[in-house]
Amino acid sequence: MYRAGQQMQLLDPKTLKLYKEAQKTEGLCLMVQGSDGTVQGEYTDVRVHQMFPLTRPNELITICDKDDNELGVIANLAELEGESLAVLSEELELNYFIPKIRKILEIKEEFGVIRWRVETDKGPRSFEVRSRHDIRSLGGGRFIVRDMDGNRYDISNMSALDAESRSLLELEV
Amino acid sequence: MIFLLSGLTTPESVQADLEQAPETVRDRLQMLAGTKEVIYSVNSDMNLLGTYTDESWLFITEDKLIVFDSGHQDGSLVVHLNQLTGARIRQLYGNSVLELRFMEDAPADMLLQVAQTIDEPDAETEASADLDDVPLTGPSADVFRFSRTLDDQMDEVLQDLTHRLIPTAQDKEVDWQPEADTDLFGSNKRKGICRSCGRVLPPGQSVCPRCMDRRRLLGRAFQYVLPYKWLFIGNFLSTVMVTMLGLVPPLFTTVLLDRVFPNNDMRLLIITLVSLAGVYFFQSLLNSTHIYLQQLLGNRVVVNLRTDVYRHVQRLTLKFYDKRQTGWIMSRVTNDTSYLQSFLVNGLQDIVIQVFTLVGIAVIMFSINWKLALLALLPTPIVSYATTKFSRRMHKVYHRIWRRVSNMHAVLGDTIPGIRVVKAFNREDEEVAKFVEKNEEVFNENIRAARVSSVFFPAMGFTTQLGGLLVWGIGGYQVIQGIGGLSVGVLMAFINYTWRFYAPIQALSRLSEQLQGATTAAERLFEILDTPIEAEDEKGTALPEIKGHIRFEDVSFYYEKGDPVLQRIDLDIQPGEMIGLVGSSGSGKTTLINLIARFYDVSEGRILLDGHDLRDLDLAFLRNHIGMVLQEPFLFHGTIAENIAYGRPEAGLDEIVEAAMMANAHGFIMELPDGYDTRIGERGVGLSGGQKQRISIARAILKNPRILILDEATSAVDTETEKLIQQAIDRLIQGRTTIAIAHRLSTLQNASRLVVLQDGKVAEVGTHEELLQKEDGVFARLVQLQSEVARSRLV
């Protein structure tokens, strides 16, 4: 939990080490080292959150301890290396599951619900969208679709879709 | 005698007033004023007895005030300015009087001394004589009376007069200065005056109806077409050619009937048909060009026009918005621009087509048989007369329809945003009834229009059909009798052209509806475009930096003349100081901060920022340095990050996050699944009032303004949230000049000074403690009241 009045505390990526134990019982672990290499803090089961999961997924990532106290902020994922980068990416992937829509097979309105059938980078999927307001434009041809259950789907670039998908999508946005 | 320019009065106007004065008045004046220059001359429209007359005059010279009025004894009054301690205008119902206050120790006879020495040598009898209507022996007296028409002029006079009195009055005991009354009806009332013709404008309007008619709407609207003149010319040429080609086929009918069929000429038949096919083909080709170009042009123009209107609407003053409903403005941007599009593109082009068709057919018909042509065109005057009549009628009808429709829109714009109130008060049925009423009015008005149209068009059709029958009859007779060498082919072509001739006339008459609708729309659009925007005339200066020193100098403000919201405010706010504005609702607190942000301009006096009059500063520059946190935080559709960065779209992500942290908003933002990318108003994202408020505080923090305005920022939230917000605000106000309005007096404890407003005036100024110690102080009473309320709640 972020404490009221706390300032943004940027973490120096060089001092961080993110890892997972072999047994994976402790979840994601964080070790903070001082400049001389001494261990200044060790946290197990830390949580990571993207501040801008849709527009800047790789920037400003907060790390909280298991009680949700904010430990600090990583300015950019790219500053990390090796295992830290790998486990953090994995963790974020888990936290933020937003499949990318590659192809739209069908968008059909029935009884006030819009049913989509799509192919995503995570496989084929069909879902229901409540209204056109749930298709949100992020600009530059990017759309985030939210289905009735709150799942999100990413259309990274409308113009990169095939003509058929595009003509289906154009009717909705 | 020399007439001197002073104040706002031009020498011409003094001169002109004097020249209008009858010779007797001028003679008397010269006698009384001597060699002194006349600075002001006012000719009232009534006298002290309340009778309309043009014989009452007020003159001010360097040292005297001279009044000619039959209400004064001997019809005149002369007062030495150094006998006066004050003057004011008392606003009465439908008229006003100038009231003078004389020096306490001034002997009554002295007042009339000058007049006496000149007019009446016998001073002693005068001294004891009281004037019938205006007792001059008292310490004050009404000396000049005038209707509200002269308010402006007299305010000017009074200002100058007061100015002249002050040096004299200072070393005397001043107990009576021109008070609020003079401010109520200050000279600053801005009656709208048409810039080109000088007429008074209708209230709430900025376009002169007289000049509007003169200004040719068509020409002005056409300016939007000008940038695309090649497109227009191309479109025009294709239109003309389509029209011309359309006139060719009947000529082929003549060939078929007169040469092909009588001679059984197969070859000529084929040639004719092939030629006709060619004509049709080119006609279609040109037609498709024409349709495309027309749409291209039309849409381009309407998009530009809409942008222009919207841009203008954004820059209009709040005063403009105060007077109008949201639905009205929205309808201007959407509906009226579309109307105008149809006018500019379809209407204009159709006129061209129809006119060319008419002329072309007339030329052909007259060259074939001018007698028959005359006969065929016999109904034309009737048709065109009826059309003109009809279109005038329809103009009114369409205007009424438009009015009804916008009334209906207004109901929507009113109730839909206020739906919670509607529900809370169980007023759904009444609101529906209200809507039904407006909706029915739209129906009735449309039916009225339909009634007129339903009679007009069939009647016109019948008239022209009769004309056609006439041609058939007379032409047929000529063919049968062989008169004038008229052949069947020529008659057929002629009949064909006759029908074609009436089509454009009817089309033109139908067009008039559309045209009228569009003209009305254009009028309204240009009304908006002609409304002056904020700070239009000035290119204000931008200062290198702002310290945040705000100074109110004798500031008064009123929306409507006679109803002051702020009166003679003098206030000095030091850089970095936090001022708490306290007062009951309606005491003018919000108005005061609106003046600082220059949402409105002061009516009198001035506000200085770091020594510069706000009106001299660049408006964008000024507002860039003012941050506002309002009672009802307004968030736009968009993400939380976008809302925080509203005042500084270029801000970095880390800055946005830091601002949110300072505003105590980061915590709840990170609990939302999309974090800072969460879209406001999205389903499932219900932000509480306190959360919205903290976002709006973050917005102000990010903007980093030198001057901060807090209008009841904490009043709409619970105590717990208030603490969070208060904390955020405390961080926000660091190092900024802050003006805060708060209902809960406890929230102003950090204020360096409190300003208590009462009825638009500054009642008290001081620190919290100072004001508390004031017995019978306004603030002390407010605090007591609030704690009593708090106590009673606890019980």
XYZ file of C-alpha atoms in Angstrom, chain B residues 211-767:
557
model
C -26.674 45.432 -40.229
C -27.178 41.688 -40.329
C -29.752 41.988 -43.082
C -27.517 44.246 -45.036
C -24.542 42.023 -44.697
C -25.090 39.631 -47.464
C -25.164 36.251 -45.813
C -24.710 34.519 -49.103
C -21.556 36.392 -49.869
C -20.171 35.792 -46.441
C -20.920 32.109 -46.451
C -19.363 31.990 -49.872
C -16.054 33.056 -48.371
C -15.755 29.538 -47.059
C -15.866 28.301 -50.640
C -13.188 30.679 -51.880
C -10.150 28.641 -50.774
C -11.412 25.880 -53.015
C -12.153 28.023 -56.008
C -10.765 25.566 -58.585
C -12.884 22.840 -57.127
C -15.799 25.187 -57.286
C -15.113 26.211 -60.862
C -14.700 22.602 -61.951
C -17.926 21.740 -60.259
C -19.638 24.724 -61.783
C -18.483 23.923 -65.316
C -19.537 20.306 -65.062
C -22.904 21.453 -63.764
C -23.439 23.839 -66.654
C -22.435 21.212 -69.181
C -24.731 18.600 -67.672
C -27.555 21.090 -67.876
C -26.812 22.013 -71.458
C -26.564 18.399 -72.557
C -29.893 17.754 -70.883
C -31.494 20.233 -73.296
C -30.327 18.402 -76.410
C -32.498 15.214 -76.583
C -35.828 16.913 -77.435
C -34.183 18.289 -80.555
C -33.618 14.715 -81.670
C -37.339 14.062 -81.190
C -37.991 16.613 -83.917
C -35.645 14.774 -86.262
C -37.275 11.435 -85.484
C -40.836 12.610 -85.936
C -40.349 14.911 -88.890
C -37.625 13.195 -90.910
C -37.106 9.593 -89.882
C -40.635 8.234 -89.583
C -42.306 10.078 -92.516
C -39.475 8.899 -94.835
C -38.865 5.489 -93.240
C -35.181 6.490 -93.104
C -33.433 3.612 -91.334
C -29.981 5.124 -91.689
C -30.958 8.393 -90.114
C -32.692 6.475 -87.302
C -29.470 4.700 -86.451
C -27.420 7.904 -86.662
C -29.909 9.680 -84.423
C -29.957 6.913 -81.846
C -26.182 6.603 -81.764
C -25.853 10.354 -81.325
C -28.420 10.268 -78.540
C -26.512 7.463 -76.842
C -23.377 9.604 -77.046
C -25.171 12.544 -75.481
C -26.540 10.394 -72.678
C -23.149 8.884 -72.029
C -21.406 12.227 -71.694
C -24.246 13.513 -69.599
C -23.840 10.642 -67.134
C -20.094 11.008 -67.089
C -20.266 14.709 -66.359
C -23.002 14.112 -63.846
C -20.920 11.727 -61.817
C -18.046 14.205 -61.886
C -20.429 16.877 -60.742
C -21.861 14.812 -57.882
C -18.432 13.859 -56.609
C -16.988 17.364 -56.792
C -20.084 18.746 -55.126
C -19.764 16.400 -52.180
C -16.052 17.025 -51.900
C -16.562 20.751 -51.831
C -19.549 20.637 -49.542
C -17.978 18.472 -46.912
C -14.718 20.376 -46.981
C -16.552 23.635 -46.439
C -18.750 22.410 -43.642
C -15.809 20.873 -41.815
C -13.967 24.184 -41.950
C -17.005 26.089 -40.858
C -17.646 23.759 -37.953
C -14.043 24.075 -36.839
C -14.300 27.834 -37.011
C -17.455 27.899 -34.954
C -16.097 25.486 -32.371
C -12.843 27.355 -32.052
C -14.765 30.535 -31.563
C -17.111 28.964 -29.037
C -14.111 27.855 -26.996
C -12.835 31.387 -26.781
C -16.111 33.054 -25.937
C -16.450 34.699 -22.569
C -18.172 33.063 -19.655
C -20.719 35.821 -19.875
C -21.795 34.387 -23.190
C -22.212 30.987 -21.597
C -24.059 32.386 -18.592
C -26.791 33.562 -20.867
C -27.205 30.480 -22.968
C -28.121 26.880 -22.546
C -25.653 24.197 -23.484
C -28.060 22.629 -25.943
C -28.371 25.895 -27.793
C -24.653 26.184 -28.346
C -24.270 22.553 -29.282
C -27.039 22.831 -31.821
C -25.197 25.724 -33.443
C -22.069 23.663 -33.964
C -23.815 20.593 -35.322
C -27.194 21.393 -36.869
C -26.668 24.848 -38.224
C -23.419 23.999 -39.939
C -25.146 21.101 -41.681
C -27.936 23.378 -42.782
C -25.420 25.740 -44.190
C -23.689 22.943 -46.016
C -26.834 22.045 -47.882
C -27.287 25.689 -48.656
C -23.777 26.263 -49.911
C -23.503 23.115 -51.909
C -26.858 21.740 -52.946
C -28.733 25.007 -52.818
C -26.235 27.123 -54.630
C -25.577 24.514 -57.299
C -29.235 23.835 -57.805
C -29.906 27.481 -58.376
C -27.238 27.498 -61.040
C -28.646 24.407 -62.725
C -32.194 25.636 -62.632
C -31.364 29.086 -63.872
C -29.319 27.714 -66.758
C -32.072 25.297 -67.632
C -34.627 28.080 -67.609
C -32.582 30.372 -69.781
C -31.580 27.596 -72.158
C -35.154 26.407 -72.646
C -36.477 29.914 -73.069
C -33.922 30.628 -75.789
C -34.744 27.416 -77.620
C -38.505 27.877 -77.324
C -38.460 31.443 -78.510
C -36.272 30.565 -81.477
C -38.696 27.807 -82.522
C -41.965 29.708 -82.204
C -42.110 32.868 -80.145
C -45.914 33.138 -80.105
C -46.336 29.641 -78.799
C -43.495 30.261 -76.354
C -45.279 33.281 -74.920
C -48.404 31.238 -74.481
C -46.560 28.394 -72.814
C -44.912 30.694 -70.352
C -48.134 32.454 -69.449
C -48.367 30.897 -65.950
C -44.801 31.941 -65.098
C -45.708 35.222 -63.350
C -48.346 33.464 -61.263
C -45.919 30.743 -60.304
C -43.094 33.070 -59.381
C -45.385 35.432 -57.456
C -46.820 32.558 -55.483
C -43.341 31.212 -54.872
C -42.121 34.468 -53.393
C -45.160 34.683 -51.153
C -44.698 31.123 -50.142
C -41.045 31.405 -49.271
C -41.652 34.403 -47.028
C -44.291 32.465 -45.232
C -42.040 29.452 -44.954
C -39.188 31.473 -43.546
C -41.257 32.287 -40.501
C -42.563 28.775 -40.239
C -39.085 27.321 -40.350
C -37.810 29.730 -37.817
C -40.588 28.671 -35.487
C -39.779 25.030 -36.084
C -36.173 25.697 -35.246
C -37.176 27.497 -32.073
C -39.389 24.636 -30.981
C -36.704 22.087 -31.694
C -34.111 23.960 -29.698
C -36.564 24.323 -26.833
C -36.886 20.582 -26.873
C -33.127 20.208 -26.910
C -32.896 22.565 -23.992
C -35.132 20.331 -21.906
C -32.845 17.429 -22.675
C -29.695 19.353 -21.915
C -31.226 20.406 -18.644
C -32.597 17.190 -17.256
C -30.204 14.543 -18.479
C -27.210 15.995 -16.583
C -29.456 16.646 -13.616
C -30.997 13.200 -13.619
C -30.047 12.494 -10.017
C -31.921 15.512 -8.836
C -34.875 14.574 -10.987
C -34.964 11.110 -9.486
C -34.355 12.269 -5.965
C -37.321 14.554 -6.135
C -39.484 12.065 -7.915
C -40.021 14.391 -10.806
C -39.676 11.932 -13.690
C -43.302 12.204 -14.695
C -43.246 15.958 -14.654
C -40.056 16.020 -16.694
C -41.596 13.657 -19.210
C -44.663 15.862 -19.334
C -42.458 18.864 -19.935
C -40.699 17.049 -22.739
C -43.939 15.827 -24.255
C -45.188 19.365 -24.294
C -42.124 20.602 -26.146
C -42.180 17.602 -28.420
C -45.815 18.239 -29.258
C -44.973 21.811 -30.051
C -42.398 20.605 -32.542
C -45.053 18.357 -34.047
C -47.571 21.164 -34.281
C -45.100 23.469 -35.908
C -44.055 20.827 -38.429
C -47.681 20.135 -39.246
C -48.225 23.797 -39.749
C -45.403 23.810 -42.253
C -46.815 20.691 -43.886
C -50.203 22.352 -44.188
C -48.726 25.253 -46.106
C -46.585 23.006 -48.292
C -49.387 20.543 -48.965
C -51.525 23.260 -50.475
C -48.802 25.109 -52.280
C -47.113 22.400 -54.317
C -50.212 20.704 -55.792
C -51.689 24.117 -56.593
C -48.543 25.084 -58.443
C -48.543 21.740 -60.230
C -52.098 22.267 -61.397
C -51.352 25.761 -62.675
C -48.428 24.633 -64.766
C -50.338 21.620 -66.074
C -53.003 23.980 -67.320
C -50.275 25.910 -69.128
C -49.163 22.697 -70.781
C -52.707 21.905 -71.895
C -52.937 25.354 -73.438
C -49.884 24.643 -75.574
C -51.299 21.269 -76.604
C -54.569 22.897 -77.617
C -53.216 25.819 -79.580
C -50.201 23.989 -80.997
C -52.405 21.007 -81.944
C -54.817 23.338 -83.686
C -51.923 24.884 -85.634
C -50.588 21.479 -86.686
C -54.021 20.257 -87.806
C -54.730 23.483 -89.685
C -51.192 23.695 -91.029
C -50.785 27.205 -89.709
C -47.285 28.709 -89.430
C -45.629 25.556 -90.748
C -45.690 23.890 -87.343
C -44.804 20.213 -87.622
C -45.663 17.380 -85.228
C -41.954 16.988 -84.377
C -41.553 20.610 -83.476
C -44.729 20.574 -81.382
C -43.552 17.486 -79.515
C -40.213 19.105 -78.795
C -42.031 22.199 -77.685
C -44.327 20.332 -75.313
C -41.276 18.577 -73.960
C -39.527 21.876 -73.287
C -42.636 23.331 -71.683
C -42.714 20.575 -69.100
C -39.037 21.004 -68.561
C -39.503 24.704 -68.101
C -41.849 24.320 -65.159
C -39.757 21.709 -63.453
C -37.012 24.229 -62.555
C -39.543 26.809 -61.491
C -41.122 24.364 -59.113
C -37.727 23.182 -58.026
C -36.707 26.756 -57.315
C -39.798 27.252 -55.246
C -39.079 24.092 -53.326
C -35.525 25.252 -52.965
C -36.700 28.342 -51.225
C -37.625 26.248 -48.179
C -34.173 24.812 -47.952
C -32.646 28.141 -48.697
C -34.622 29.857 -45.998
C -33.693 27.242 -43.451
C -30.076 27.655 -44.384
C -30.194 31.430 -44.260
C -31.618 31.302 -40.762
C -28.858 28.902 -39.801
C -26.257 31.154 -41.362
C -27.606 34.138 -39.455
C -27.264 32.317 -36.179
C -23.835 30.949 -36.988
C -22.511 34.320 -37.909
C -24.054 35.703 -34.768
C -21.776 33.412 -32.832
C -18.814 34.122 -35.038
C -19.407 37.829 -34.571
C -19.610 37.635 -30.799
C -16.357 39.046 -29.537
C -14.118 36.509 -27.885
C -12.185 36.967 -24.671
C -9.532 39.637 -24.828
C -10.012 39.945 -28.524
C -8.807 43.460 -28.946
C -5.759 43.239 -26.743
C -2.504 41.539 -27.319
C -1.481 41.531 -23.712
C 2.004 41.395 -22.355
C 3.595 38.363 -20.790
C 5.885 38.937 -17.829
C 9.189 37.091 -17.525
C 8.095 35.734 -14.162
C 5.317 36.079 -11.679
C 5.844 36.695 -8.006
C 2.206 36.433 -7.144
C 1.435 39.801 -5.651
C -2.245 40.539 -6.121
C -3.791 43.867 -5.429
C -7.432 44.867 -5.645
C -7.862 48.579 -6.075
C -11.368 49.840 -5.527
C -12.835 46.911 -7.422
C -16.545 46.669 -8.073
C -18.335 44.125 -10.144
C -21.870 43.582 -11.348
C -23.430 41.316 -13.942
C -26.400 43.571 -14.357
C -26.490 47.209 -13.713
C -28.081 47.927 -10.384
C -27.174 44.622 -8.821
C -23.605 44.797 -7.557
C -21.888 41.584 -6.547
C -18.712 43.202 -5.312
C -18.359 46.745 -4.101
C -15.210 48.751 -3.709
C -12.899 45.942 -2.753
C -9.430 46.997 -1.633
C -7.157 44.117 -0.902
C -3.451 43.523 -0.946
C -2.269 39.939 -1.148
C 1.447 39.383 -0.705
C 3.373 36.777 -2.717
C 3.134 33.378 -1.047
C 0.420 34.476 1.290
C -2.623 32.324 1.879
C -5.847 34.236 2.065
C -8.981 32.601 3.335
C -12.184 34.023 1.954
C -15.036 33.768 4.383
C -18.622 34.830 4.119
C -22.135 33.562 3.735
C -23.192 32.320 0.337
C -23.910 35.142 -2.026
C -21.396 37.392 -0.360
C -19.275 37.468 -3.504
C -16.481 35.015 -2.713
C -16.662 33.043 -5.932
C -17.023 36.195 -7.959
C -13.862 37.533 -6.415
C -11.831 34.559 -7.543
C -13.501 34.591 -10.943
C -12.166 38.099 -11.311
C -8.637 37.003 -10.495
C -8.757 34.359 -13.207
C -10.298 37.006 -15.431
C -13.317 34.910 -16.252
C -14.996 38.253 -15.936
C -13.559 41.715 -16.086
C -13.980 44.125 -13.232
C -16.721 46.665 -13.699
C -14.820 49.346 -11.857
C -11.406 49.711 -10.333
C -8.607 47.365 -11.210
C -6.780 44.267 -10.150
C -3.003 44.325 -10.262
C -0.774 41.307 -10.536
C 2.799 42.226 -9.624
C 1.835 45.802 -10.409
C 0.302 45.105 -13.791
C -3.363 45.526 -14.523
C -4.806 42.108 -15.304
C -6.359 43.525 -18.425
C -2.942 44.408 -19.776
C -1.640 40.909 -19.337
C -1.879 38.218 -21.903
C -4.841 36.085 -21.002
C -3.197 32.772 -21.805
C -0.143 33.821 -19.837
C -2.252 34.799 -16.852
C -4.239 31.591 -16.781
C -1.088 29.545 -17.191
C -0.033 30.801 -13.813
C -3.304 30.249 -12.042
C -4.308 26.877 -10.701
C -7.859 26.189 -9.670
C -9.330 23.484 -7.537
C -13.074 23.737 -7.547
C -15.792 22.339 -5.387
C -17.073 20.092 -8.137
C -13.996 18.650 -9.796
C -14.595 18.208 -13.480
C -12.814 15.325 -15.136
C -12.845 14.863 -18.866
C -13.287 11.663 -20.781
C -9.834 10.265 -21.012
C -7.374 8.453 -18.817
C -6.455 9.493 -15.308
C -2.990 10.401 -16.569
C -4.478 12.627 -19.262
C -6.678 14.314 -16.726
C -3.779 15.038 -14.419
C -1.735 16.354 -17.329
C -4.620 18.489 -18.584
C -2.839 21.739 -17.883
C 0.527 20.446 -19.084
C 0.083 17.800 -21.734
C 3.824 17.582 -22.303
C 4.533 16.508 -18.721
C 6.562 13.346 -18.275
C 5.032 10.231 -16.811
C 7.142 10.489 -13.688
C 5.946 14.052 -13.142
C 2.374 12.891 -13.425
C 2.965 10.167 -10.890
C 4.743 12.513 -8.493
C 1.903 14.995 -8.711
C -0.542 12.217 -7.950
C 1.550 11.186 -4.967
C 1.606 14.704 -3.598
C -2.134 14.853 -4.062
C -2.596 11.605 -2.125
C -4.078 10.089 -5.237
C -1.435 7.538 -6.164
C -2.734 4.935 -3.725
C -6.193 4.571 -5.125
C -5.029 4.980 -8.690
C -2.752 1.972 -8.365
C -5.624 -0.071 -7.029
C -7.439 0.352 -10.330
C -6.628 -2.417 -12.797
C -5.422 -0.083 -15.509
C -3.511 2.192 -13.150
C -2.912 5.574 -14.681
C -4.285 4.280 -17.950
C -7.720 3.887 -16.388
C -10.286 5.727 -18.388
C -12.555 8.000 -16.427
C -16.175 7.140 -16.816
C -15.461 3.617 -17.942
C -17.780 0.996 -16.692
C -16.681 -0.256 -13.321
C -14.607 2.824 -12.593
C -16.602 4.835 -10.156
C -14.458 7.471 -8.595
C -15.737 9.064 -5.445
C -15.988 12.799 -5.065
C -12.898 12.817 -2.889
C -10.912 10.781 -5.408
C -11.916 13.054 -8.227
C -10.955 15.989 -6.071
C -7.513 14.568 -5.454
C -7.042 14.054 -9.182
C -7.955 17.664 -9.728
C -5.464 18.665 -7.037
C -2.812 16.621 -8.800
C -3.752 18.519 -11.923
C -3.106 21.796 -10.133
C 0.144 20.532 -8.624
C 1.446 19.457 -12.006
C 0.603 22.795 -13.497
C 2.752 24.383 -10.812
C 1.007 27.742 -10.819
C 2.173 30.786 -8.904
C -1.340 31.566 -7.872
C -3.659 29.000 -6.494
C -7.391 29.268 -6.129
C -9.307 26.829 -3.977
C -13.051 27.119 -4.159
C -14.607 24.971 -1.471
C -12.188 22.227 -2.377
C -12.967 20.136 0.663
C -16.629 20.771 1.175
C -18.018 17.838 -0.749
C -16.168 15.045 1.020
C -16.258 13.154 4.274
C -14.005 14.029 7.188
C -11.536 11.216 6.577
C -11.083 12.122 2.938
C -11.016 15.747 3.884
C -7.947 15.034 5.953
C -6.243 13.448 2.954
C -7.247 16.321 0.748
C -6.263 18.894 3.328
C -2.868 17.253 3.534
C -2.574 17.407 -0.242
C -3.631 21.021 -0.259
C -1.131 21.934 2.430
C 1.595 20.560 0.207
C 0.128 22.304 -2.808
C 0.025 25.777 -1.311
C 3.705 25.823 -0.363
C 5.278 28.925 -1.841
C 2.219 29.960 -3.811
C -0.122 32.840 -3.414
C -3.296 31.087 -2.406
C -6.845 32.272 -2.192
C -9.081 29.730 -0.575
C -12.785 29.694 -0.032
C -13.998 27.311 2.596
C -17.227 26.813 4.329
C -15.703 24.965 7.196
C -13.773 27.662 8.892
C -11.509 25.111 10.523
C -9.932 24.331 7.160
C -8.629 27.863 6.894
C -6.494 27.673 9.984
C -3.332 27.783 7.920
C -4.356 30.973 6.214
C -2.096 33.904 6.907
C -5.061 36.212 6.790
C -8.784 35.874 6.537
C -10.943 38.206 4.504
C -14.558 38.317 5.534
C -16.946 39.331 2.801
C -20.408 40.558 3.510
C -22.838 41.723 0.851
C -20.036 42.149 -1.612
C -17.915 44.296 0.658
C -14.892 43.522 2.737
C -16.198 43.455 6.276
C -13.096 42.335 8.156
C -9.505 41.432 7.463
C -7.110 39.810 9.871
C -5.640 36.615 11.204
